[in-house]
Short mmCIF file of N, CA and C in Angstrom, two decimals:
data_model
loop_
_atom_site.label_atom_id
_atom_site.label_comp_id
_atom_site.label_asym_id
_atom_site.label_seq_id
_atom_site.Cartn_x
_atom_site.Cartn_y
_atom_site.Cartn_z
N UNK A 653 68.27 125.71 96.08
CA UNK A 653 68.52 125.36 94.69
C UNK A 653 69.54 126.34 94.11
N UNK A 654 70.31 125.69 93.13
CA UNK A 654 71.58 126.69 92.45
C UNK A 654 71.96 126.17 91.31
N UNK A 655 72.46 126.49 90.63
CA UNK A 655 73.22 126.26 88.86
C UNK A 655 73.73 125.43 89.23
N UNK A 656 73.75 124.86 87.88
CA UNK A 656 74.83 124.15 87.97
C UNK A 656 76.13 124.80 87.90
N UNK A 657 77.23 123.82 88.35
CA UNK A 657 78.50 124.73 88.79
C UNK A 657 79.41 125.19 87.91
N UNK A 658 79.64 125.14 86.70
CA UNK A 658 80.49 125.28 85.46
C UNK A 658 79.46 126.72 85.46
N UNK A 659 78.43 127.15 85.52
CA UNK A 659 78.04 128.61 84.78
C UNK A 659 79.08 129.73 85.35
N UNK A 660 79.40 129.43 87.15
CA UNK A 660 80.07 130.63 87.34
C UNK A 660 79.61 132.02 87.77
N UNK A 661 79.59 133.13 87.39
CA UNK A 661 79.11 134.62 87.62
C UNK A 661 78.98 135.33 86.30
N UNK A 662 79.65 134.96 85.35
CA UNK A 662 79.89 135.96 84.07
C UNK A 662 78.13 135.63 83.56
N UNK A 663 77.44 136.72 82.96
CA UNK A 663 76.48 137.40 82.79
C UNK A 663 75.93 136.38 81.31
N UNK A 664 76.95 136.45 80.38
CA UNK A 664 77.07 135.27 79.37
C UNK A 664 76.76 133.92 79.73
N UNK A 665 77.19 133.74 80.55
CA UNK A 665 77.27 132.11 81.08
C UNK A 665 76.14 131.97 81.50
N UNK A 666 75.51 132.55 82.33
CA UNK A 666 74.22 132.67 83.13
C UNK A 666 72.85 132.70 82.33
N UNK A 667 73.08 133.86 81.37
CA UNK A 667 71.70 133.72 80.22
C UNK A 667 71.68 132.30 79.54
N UNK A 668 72.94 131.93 79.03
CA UNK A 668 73.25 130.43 78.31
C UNK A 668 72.33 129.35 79.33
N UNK A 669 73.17 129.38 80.41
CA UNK A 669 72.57 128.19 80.90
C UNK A 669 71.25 128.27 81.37
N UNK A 670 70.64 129.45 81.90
CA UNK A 670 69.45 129.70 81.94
C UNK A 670 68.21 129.71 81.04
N UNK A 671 68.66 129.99 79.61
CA UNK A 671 67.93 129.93 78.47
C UNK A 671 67.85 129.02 77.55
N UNK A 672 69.00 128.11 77.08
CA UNK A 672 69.59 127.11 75.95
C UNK A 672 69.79 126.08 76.44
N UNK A 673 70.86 126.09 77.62
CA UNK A 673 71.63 125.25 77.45
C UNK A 673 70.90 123.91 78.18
N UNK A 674 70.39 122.74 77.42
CA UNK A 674 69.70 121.41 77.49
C UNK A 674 68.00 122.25 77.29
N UNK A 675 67.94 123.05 76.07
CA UNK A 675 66.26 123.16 75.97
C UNK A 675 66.59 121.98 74.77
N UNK A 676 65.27 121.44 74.64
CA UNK A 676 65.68 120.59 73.46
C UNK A 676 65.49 121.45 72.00
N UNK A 677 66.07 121.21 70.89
CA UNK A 677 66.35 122.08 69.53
C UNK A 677 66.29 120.89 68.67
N UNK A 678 65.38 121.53 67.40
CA UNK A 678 64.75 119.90 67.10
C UNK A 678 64.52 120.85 65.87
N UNK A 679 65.37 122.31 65.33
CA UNK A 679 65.31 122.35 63.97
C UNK A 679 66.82 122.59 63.36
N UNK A 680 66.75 121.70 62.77
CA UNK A 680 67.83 121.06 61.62
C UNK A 680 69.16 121.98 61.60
N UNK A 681 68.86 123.00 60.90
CA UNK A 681 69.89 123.86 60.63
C UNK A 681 70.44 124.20 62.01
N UNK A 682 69.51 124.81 63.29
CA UNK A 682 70.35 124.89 64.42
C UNK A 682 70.39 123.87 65.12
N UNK A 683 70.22 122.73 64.88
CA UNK A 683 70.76 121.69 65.74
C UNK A 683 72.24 121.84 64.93
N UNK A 684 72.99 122.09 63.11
CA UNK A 684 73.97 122.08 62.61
C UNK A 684 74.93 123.02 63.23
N UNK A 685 74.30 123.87 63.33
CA UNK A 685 75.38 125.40 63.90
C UNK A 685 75.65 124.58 65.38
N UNK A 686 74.78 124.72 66.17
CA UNK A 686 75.77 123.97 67.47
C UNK A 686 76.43 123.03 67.39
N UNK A 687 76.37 121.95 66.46
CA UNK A 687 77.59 120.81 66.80
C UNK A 687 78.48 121.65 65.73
N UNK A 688 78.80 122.64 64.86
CA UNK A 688 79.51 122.91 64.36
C UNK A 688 80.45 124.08 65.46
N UNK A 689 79.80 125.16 66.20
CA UNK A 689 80.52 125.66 67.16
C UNK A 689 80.87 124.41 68.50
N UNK A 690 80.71 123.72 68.61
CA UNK A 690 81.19 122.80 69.48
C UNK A 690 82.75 121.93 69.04
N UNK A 691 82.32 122.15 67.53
CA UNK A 691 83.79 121.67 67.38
C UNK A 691 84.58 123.03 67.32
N UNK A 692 84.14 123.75 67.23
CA UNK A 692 85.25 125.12 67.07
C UNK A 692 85.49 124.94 68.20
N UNK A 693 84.96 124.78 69.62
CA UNK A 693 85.49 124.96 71.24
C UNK A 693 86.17 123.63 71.45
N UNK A 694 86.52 122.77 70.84
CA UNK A 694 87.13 122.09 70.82
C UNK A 694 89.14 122.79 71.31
N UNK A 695 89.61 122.20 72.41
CA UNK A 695 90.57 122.79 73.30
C UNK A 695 90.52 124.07 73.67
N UNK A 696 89.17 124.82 73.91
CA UNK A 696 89.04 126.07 74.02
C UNK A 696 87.78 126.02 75.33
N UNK A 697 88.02 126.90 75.82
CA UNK A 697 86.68 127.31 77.08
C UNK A 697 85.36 127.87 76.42
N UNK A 698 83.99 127.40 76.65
CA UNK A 698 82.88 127.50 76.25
C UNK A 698 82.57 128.88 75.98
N UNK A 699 82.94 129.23 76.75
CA UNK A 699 82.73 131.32 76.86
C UNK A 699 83.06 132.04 75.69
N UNK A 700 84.47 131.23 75.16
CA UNK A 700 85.15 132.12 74.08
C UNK A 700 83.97 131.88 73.75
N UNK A 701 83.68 130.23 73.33
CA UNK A 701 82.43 130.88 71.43
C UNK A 701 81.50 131.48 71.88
N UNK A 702 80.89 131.10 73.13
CA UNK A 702 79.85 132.44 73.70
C UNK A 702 79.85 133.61 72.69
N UNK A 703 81.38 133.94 73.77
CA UNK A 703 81.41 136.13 73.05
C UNK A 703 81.46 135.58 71.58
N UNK A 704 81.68 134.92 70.67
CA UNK A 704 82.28 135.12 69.50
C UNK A 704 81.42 134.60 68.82
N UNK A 705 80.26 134.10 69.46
CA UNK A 705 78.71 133.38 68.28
C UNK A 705 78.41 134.28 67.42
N UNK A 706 78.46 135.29 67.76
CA UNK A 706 77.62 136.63 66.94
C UNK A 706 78.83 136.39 65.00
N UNK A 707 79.73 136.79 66.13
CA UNK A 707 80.87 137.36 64.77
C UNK A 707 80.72 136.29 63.98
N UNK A 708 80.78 134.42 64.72
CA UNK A 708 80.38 133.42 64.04
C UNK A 708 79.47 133.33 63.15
N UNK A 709 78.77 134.09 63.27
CA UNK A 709 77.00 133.92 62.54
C UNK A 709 77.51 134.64 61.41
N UNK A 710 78.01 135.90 61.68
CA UNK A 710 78.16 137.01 60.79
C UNK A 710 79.30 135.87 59.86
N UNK A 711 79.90 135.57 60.11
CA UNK A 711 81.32 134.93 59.02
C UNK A 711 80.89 133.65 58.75
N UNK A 712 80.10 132.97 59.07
CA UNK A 712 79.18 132.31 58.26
C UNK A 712 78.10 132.22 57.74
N UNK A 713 78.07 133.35 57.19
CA UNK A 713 76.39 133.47 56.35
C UNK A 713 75.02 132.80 57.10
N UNK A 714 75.07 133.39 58.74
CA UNK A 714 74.01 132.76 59.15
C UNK A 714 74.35 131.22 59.36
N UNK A 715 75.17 130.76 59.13
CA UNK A 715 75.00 128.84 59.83
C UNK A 715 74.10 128.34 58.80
N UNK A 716 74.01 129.18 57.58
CA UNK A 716 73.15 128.49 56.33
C UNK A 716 74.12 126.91 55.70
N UNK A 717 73.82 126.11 56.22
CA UNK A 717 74.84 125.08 55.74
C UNK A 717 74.94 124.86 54.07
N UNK A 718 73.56 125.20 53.55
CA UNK A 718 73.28 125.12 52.16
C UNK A 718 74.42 126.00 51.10
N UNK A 719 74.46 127.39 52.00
CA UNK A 719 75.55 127.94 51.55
C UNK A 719 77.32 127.78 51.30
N UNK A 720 77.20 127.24 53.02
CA UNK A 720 78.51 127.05 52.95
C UNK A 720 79.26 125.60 52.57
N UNK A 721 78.29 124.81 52.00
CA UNK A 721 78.79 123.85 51.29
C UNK A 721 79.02 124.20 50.03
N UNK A 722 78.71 125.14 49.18
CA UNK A 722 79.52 125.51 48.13
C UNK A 722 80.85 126.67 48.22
N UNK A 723 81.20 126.54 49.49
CA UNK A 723 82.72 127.23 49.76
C UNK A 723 83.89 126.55 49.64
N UNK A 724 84.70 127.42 48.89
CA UNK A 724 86.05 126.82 48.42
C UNK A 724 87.21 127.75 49.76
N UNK A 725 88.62 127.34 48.68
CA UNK A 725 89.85 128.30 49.29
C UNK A 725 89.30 129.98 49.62
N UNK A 726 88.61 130.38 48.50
CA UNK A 726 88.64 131.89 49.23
C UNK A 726 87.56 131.99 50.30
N UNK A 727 86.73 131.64 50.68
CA UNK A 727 86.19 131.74 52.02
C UNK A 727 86.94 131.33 52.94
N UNK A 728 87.59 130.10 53.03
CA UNK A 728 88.75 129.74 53.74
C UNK A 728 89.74 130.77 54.14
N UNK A 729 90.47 131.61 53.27
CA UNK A 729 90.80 132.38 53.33
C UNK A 729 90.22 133.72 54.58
N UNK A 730 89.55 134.11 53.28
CA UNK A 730 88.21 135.13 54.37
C UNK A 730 88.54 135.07 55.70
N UNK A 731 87.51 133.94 56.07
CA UNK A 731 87.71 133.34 57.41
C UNK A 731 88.88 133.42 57.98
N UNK A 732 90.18 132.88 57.53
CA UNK A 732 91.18 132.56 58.50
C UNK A 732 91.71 134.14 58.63
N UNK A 733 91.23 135.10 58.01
CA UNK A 733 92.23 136.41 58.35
C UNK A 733 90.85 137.72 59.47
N UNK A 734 89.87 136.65 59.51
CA UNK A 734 88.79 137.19 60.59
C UNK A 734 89.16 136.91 61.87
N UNK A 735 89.57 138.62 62.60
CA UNK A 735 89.89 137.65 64.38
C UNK A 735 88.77 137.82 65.15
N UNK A 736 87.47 138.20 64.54
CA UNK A 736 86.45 137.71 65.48
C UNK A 736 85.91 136.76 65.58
N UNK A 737 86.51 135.63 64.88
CA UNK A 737 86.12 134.28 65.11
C UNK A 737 87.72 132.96 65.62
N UNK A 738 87.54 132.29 65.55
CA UNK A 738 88.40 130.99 65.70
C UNK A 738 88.86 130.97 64.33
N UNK A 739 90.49 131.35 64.24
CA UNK A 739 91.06 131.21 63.19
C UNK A 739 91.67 129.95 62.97
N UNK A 740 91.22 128.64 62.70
CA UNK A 740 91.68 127.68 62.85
C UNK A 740 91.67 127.00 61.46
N UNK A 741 92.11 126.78 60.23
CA UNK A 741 91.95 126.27 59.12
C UNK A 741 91.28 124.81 59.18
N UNK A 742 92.10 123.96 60.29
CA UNK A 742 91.24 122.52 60.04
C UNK A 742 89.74 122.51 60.50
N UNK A 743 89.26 123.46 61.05
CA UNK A 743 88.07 123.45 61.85
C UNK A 743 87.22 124.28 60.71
N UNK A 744 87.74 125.17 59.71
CA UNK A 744 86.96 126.42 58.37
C UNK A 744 86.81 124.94 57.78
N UNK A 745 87.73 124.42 57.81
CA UNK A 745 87.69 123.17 56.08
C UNK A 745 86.53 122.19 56.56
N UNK A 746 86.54 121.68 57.82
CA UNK A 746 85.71 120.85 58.02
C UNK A 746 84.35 121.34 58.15
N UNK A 747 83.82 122.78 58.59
CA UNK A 747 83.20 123.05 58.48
C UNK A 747 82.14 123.21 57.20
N UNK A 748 83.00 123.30 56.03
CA UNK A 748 82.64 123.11 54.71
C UNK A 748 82.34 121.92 54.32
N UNK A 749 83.14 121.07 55.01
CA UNK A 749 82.99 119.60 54.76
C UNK A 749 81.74 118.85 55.27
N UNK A 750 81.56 119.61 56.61
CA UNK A 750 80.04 119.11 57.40
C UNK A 750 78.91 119.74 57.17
N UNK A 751 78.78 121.07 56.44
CA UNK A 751 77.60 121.30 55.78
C UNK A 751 77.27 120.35 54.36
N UNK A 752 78.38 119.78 54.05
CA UNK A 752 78.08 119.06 52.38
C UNK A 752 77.44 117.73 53.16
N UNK A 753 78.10 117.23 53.98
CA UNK A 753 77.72 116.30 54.92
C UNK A 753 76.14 116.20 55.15
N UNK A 754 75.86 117.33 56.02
CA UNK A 754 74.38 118.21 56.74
C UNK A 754 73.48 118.04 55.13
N UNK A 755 74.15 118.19 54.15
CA UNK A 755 73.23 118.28 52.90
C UNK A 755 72.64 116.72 52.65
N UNK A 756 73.28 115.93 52.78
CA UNK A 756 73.71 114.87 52.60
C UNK A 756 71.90 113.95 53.64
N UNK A 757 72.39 113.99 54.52
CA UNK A 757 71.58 113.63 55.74
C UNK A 757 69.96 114.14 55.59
N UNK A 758 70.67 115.47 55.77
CA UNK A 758 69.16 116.48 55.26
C UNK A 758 68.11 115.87 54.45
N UNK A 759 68.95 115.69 53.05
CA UNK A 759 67.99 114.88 51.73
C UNK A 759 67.18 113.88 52.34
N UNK A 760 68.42 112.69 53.05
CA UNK A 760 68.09 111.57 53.57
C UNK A 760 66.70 111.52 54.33
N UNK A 761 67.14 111.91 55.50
CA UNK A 761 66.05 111.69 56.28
C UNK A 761 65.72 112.81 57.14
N UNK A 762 66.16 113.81 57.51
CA UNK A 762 66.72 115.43 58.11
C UNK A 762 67.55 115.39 59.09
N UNK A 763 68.74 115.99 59.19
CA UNK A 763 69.11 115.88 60.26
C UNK A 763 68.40 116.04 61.54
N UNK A 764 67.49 116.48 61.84
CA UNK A 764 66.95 116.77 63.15
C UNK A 764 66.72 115.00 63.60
N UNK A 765 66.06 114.21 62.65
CA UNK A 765 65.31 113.36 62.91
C UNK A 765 66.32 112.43 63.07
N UNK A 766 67.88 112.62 62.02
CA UNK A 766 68.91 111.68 62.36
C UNK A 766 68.97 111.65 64.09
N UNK A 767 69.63 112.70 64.36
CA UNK A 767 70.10 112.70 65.62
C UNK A 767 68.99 112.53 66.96
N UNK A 768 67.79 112.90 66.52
CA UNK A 768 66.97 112.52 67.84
C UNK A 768 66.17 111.09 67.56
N UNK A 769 66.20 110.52 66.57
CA UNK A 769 66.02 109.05 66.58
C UNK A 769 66.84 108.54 67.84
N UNK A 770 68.08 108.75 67.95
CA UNK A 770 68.89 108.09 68.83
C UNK A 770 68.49 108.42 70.28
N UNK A 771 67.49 108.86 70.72
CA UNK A 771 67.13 108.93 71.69
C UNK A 771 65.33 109.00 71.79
N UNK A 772 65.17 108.54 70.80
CA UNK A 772 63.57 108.15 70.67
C UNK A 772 62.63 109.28 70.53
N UNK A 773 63.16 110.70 70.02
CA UNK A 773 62.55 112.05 69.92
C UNK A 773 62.68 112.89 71.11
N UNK A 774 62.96 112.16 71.93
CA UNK A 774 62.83 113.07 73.77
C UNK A 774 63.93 112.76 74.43
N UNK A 775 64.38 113.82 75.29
CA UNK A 775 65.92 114.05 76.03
C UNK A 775 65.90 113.14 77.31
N UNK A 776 66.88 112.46 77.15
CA UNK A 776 66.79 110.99 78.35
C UNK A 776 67.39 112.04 79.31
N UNK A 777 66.61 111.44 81.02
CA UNK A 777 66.99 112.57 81.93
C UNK A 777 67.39 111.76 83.24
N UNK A 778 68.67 112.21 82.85
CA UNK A 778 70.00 111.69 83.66
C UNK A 778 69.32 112.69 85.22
N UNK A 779 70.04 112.17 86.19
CA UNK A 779 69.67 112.30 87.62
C UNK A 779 70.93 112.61 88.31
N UNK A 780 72.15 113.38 87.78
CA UNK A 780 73.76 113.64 88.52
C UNK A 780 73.10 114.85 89.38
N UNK A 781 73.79 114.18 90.83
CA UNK A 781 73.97 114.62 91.96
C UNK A 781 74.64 116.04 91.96
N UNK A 782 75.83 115.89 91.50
CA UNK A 782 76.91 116.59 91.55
C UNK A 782 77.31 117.03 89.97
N UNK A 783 78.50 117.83 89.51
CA UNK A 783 79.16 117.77 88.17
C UNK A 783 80.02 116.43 87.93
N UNK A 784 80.73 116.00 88.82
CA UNK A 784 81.79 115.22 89.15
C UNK A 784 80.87 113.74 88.38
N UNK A 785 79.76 113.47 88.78
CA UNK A 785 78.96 112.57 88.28
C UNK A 785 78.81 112.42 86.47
N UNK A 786 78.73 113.79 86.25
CA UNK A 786 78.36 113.89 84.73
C UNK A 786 79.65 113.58 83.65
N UNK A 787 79.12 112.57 82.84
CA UNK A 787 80.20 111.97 82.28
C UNK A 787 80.68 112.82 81.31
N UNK A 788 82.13 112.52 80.92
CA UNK A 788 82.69 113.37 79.57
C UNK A 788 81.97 113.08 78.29
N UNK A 789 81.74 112.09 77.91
CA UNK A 789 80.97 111.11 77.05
C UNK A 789 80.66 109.51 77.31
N UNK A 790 79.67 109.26 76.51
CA UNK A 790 78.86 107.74 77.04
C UNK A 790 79.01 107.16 75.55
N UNK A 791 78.61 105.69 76.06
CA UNK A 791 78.88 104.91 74.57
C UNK A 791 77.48 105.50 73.95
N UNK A 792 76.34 106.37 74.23
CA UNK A 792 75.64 106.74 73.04
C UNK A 792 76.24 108.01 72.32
N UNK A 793 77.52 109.15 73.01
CA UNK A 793 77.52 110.08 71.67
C UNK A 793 78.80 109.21 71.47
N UNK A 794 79.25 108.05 71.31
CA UNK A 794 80.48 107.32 71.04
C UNK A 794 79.88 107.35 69.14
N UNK A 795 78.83 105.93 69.29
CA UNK A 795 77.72 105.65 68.91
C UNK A 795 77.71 106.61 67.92
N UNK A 796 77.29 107.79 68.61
CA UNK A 796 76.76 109.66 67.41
C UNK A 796 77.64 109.68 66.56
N UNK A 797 78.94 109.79 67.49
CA UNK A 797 79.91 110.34 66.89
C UNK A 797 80.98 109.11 65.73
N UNK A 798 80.68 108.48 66.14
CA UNK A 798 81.21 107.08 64.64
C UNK A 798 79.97 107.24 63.82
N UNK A 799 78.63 107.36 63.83
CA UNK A 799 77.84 107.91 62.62
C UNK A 799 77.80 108.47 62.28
N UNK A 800 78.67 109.68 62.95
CA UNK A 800 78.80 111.36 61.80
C UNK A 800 79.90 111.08 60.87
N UNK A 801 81.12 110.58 61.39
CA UNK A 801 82.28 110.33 61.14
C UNK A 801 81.98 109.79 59.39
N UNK A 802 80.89 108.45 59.43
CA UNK A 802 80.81 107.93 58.82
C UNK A 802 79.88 108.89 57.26
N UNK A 803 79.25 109.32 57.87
CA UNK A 803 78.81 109.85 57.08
C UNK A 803 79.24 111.77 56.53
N UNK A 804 80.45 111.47 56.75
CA UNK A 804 81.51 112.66 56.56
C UNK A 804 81.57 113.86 57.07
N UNK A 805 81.25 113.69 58.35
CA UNK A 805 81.49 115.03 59.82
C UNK A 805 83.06 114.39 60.21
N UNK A 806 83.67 115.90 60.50
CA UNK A 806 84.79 116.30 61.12
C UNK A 806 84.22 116.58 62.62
N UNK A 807 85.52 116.87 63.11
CA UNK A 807 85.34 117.90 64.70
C UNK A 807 84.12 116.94 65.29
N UNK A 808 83.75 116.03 65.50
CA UNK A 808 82.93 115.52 66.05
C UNK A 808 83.19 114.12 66.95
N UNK A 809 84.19 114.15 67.95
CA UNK A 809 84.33 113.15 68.55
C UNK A 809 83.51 113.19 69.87
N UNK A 810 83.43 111.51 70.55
CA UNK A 810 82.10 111.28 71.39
C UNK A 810 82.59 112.37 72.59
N UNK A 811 83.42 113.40 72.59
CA UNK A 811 83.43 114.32 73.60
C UNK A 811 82.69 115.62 73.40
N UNK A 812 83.06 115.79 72.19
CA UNK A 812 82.01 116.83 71.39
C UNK A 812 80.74 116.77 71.10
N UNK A 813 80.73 115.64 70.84
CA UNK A 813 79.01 114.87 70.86
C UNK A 813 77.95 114.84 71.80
N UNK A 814 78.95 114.66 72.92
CA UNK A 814 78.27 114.73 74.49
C UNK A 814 78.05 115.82 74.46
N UNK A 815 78.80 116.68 74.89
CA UNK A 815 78.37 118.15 74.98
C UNK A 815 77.25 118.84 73.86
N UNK A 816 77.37 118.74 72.61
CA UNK A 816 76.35 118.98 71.88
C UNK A 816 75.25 118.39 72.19
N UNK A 817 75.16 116.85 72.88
CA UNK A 817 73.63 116.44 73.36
C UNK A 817 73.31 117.15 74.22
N UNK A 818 74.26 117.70 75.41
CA UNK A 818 74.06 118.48 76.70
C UNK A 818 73.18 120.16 75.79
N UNK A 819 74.02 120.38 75.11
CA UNK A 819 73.49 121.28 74.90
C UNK A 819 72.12 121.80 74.15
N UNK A 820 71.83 120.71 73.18
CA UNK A 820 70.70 120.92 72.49
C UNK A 820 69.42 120.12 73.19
N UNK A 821 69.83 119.53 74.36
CA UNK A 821 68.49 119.14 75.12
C UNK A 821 68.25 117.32 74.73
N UNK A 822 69.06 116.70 74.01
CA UNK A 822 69.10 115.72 73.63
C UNK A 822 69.49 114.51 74.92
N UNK A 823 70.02 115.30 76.23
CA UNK A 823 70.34 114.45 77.56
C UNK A 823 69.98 115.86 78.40
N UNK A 824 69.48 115.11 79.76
CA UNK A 824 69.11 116.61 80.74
C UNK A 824 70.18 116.36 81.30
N UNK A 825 71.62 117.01 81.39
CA UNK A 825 72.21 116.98 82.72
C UNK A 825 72.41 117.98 83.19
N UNK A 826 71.17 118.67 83.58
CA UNK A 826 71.31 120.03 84.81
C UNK A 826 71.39 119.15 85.96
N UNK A 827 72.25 119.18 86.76
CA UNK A 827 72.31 118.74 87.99
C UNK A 827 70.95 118.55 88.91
N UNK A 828 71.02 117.83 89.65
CA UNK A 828 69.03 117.66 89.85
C UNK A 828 69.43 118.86 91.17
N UNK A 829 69.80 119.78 91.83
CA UNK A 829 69.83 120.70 92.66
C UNK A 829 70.14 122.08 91.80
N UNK A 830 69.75 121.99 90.17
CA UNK A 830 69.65 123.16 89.44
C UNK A 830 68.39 123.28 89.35
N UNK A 831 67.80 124.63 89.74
CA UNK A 831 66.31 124.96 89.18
C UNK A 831 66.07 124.41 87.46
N UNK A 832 66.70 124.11 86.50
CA UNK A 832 66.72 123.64 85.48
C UNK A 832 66.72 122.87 85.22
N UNK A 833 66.88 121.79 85.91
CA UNK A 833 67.00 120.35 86.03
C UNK A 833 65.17 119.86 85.96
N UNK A 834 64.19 120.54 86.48
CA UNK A 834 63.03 119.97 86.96
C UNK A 834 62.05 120.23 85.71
N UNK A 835 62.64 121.79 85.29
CA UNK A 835 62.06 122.36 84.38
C UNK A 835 61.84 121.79 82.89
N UNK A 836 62.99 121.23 82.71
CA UNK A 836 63.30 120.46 81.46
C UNK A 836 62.93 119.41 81.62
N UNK A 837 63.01 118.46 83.11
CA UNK A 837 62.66 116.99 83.04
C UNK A 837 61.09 116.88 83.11
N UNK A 838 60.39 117.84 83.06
CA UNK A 838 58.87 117.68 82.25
C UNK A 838 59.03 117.81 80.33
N UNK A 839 59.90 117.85 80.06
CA UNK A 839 59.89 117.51 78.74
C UNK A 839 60.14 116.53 77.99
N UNK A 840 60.59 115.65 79.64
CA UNK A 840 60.94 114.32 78.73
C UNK A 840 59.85 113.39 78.82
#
């Protein structure tokens, strides 16, 4: 038995996938912070936001979405002259934009419950052989990702979506020859 093959050797990568990455996360606010750093890694390698979650946390008041939906230009600001994070303006703005969003949903019905409705409360558990098997995205975070859209999320296309299901436990795709793979598929 072995990792799956994207973890690599780096020490970061290894705790991630060993600890997080497909546990299922089923409270609200951090189910928000991961699809919100998922769009920050958006054309970027997973690792950066790794090292840079911390500074992330720190330059966003905790991933409090409540907060940072009342941020204007000068946090924007703030932010874009911070280099321990992703200095990216369209990704600060939308971020502001998807906590007002996250508020939005929240009221509604909670986000937790939005997003794991779509999979009936429990992480559907895919059976890939290999990585090569595991898709970029499927017509369900297609699906996710035209209902965030709709309901005013940025940075969230069904590639980002996928990966945020991968990651919050919402699909198992640890490779079934990852010790992680077996572990998690008693949770579904």
């Amino acid at each position: 038995m072995k990792r799956c093959g994207w973890v690599g050797e780096d020490p970061i990568y290894i705790a991630y996938h060993d600890t997080e990455w497909g546990v299922p996360e089923y409270d609200s606010r951090a189910l928000w912070e991961k699809l919100i750093l998922d769009g920050f890694q958006a054309g970027l390698s997973w690792i950066t936001i790794l090292k840079k979650r911390d500074n992330f946390r720190r330059a966003f008041a905790g991933f409090d979405p409540n907060v940072i939906a009342g941020w204007g230009e000068p946090e924007i600001e703030r932010l874009l002259a911070d280099p321990g994070i992703i200095r990216h303006r369209g990704k600060i703005a939308a971020t502001i934009g998807n906590a007002q969003a996250w508020q939005q949903i929240e009221a509604a019905q909670g986000f937790d419950r939005f997003l794991w409705d779509y999979v009936g409360g429990a992480p559907l558990q895919n059976r890939w052989a290999t990585l090569a098997e595991v898709p970029a995205f499927t017509p369900l975070s297609e699906q996710i990702s035209k209902d965030l859209k709709k309901a005013g999320f940025r940075f969230c296309g069904p590639t980002i979506v996928y990966a945020f299901m991968q990651a919050v436990g919402m699909v198992n795709d640890h490779v079934v020859t990852c010790p992680r793979h077996a572990d998690l598929a008693q949770l579904g």
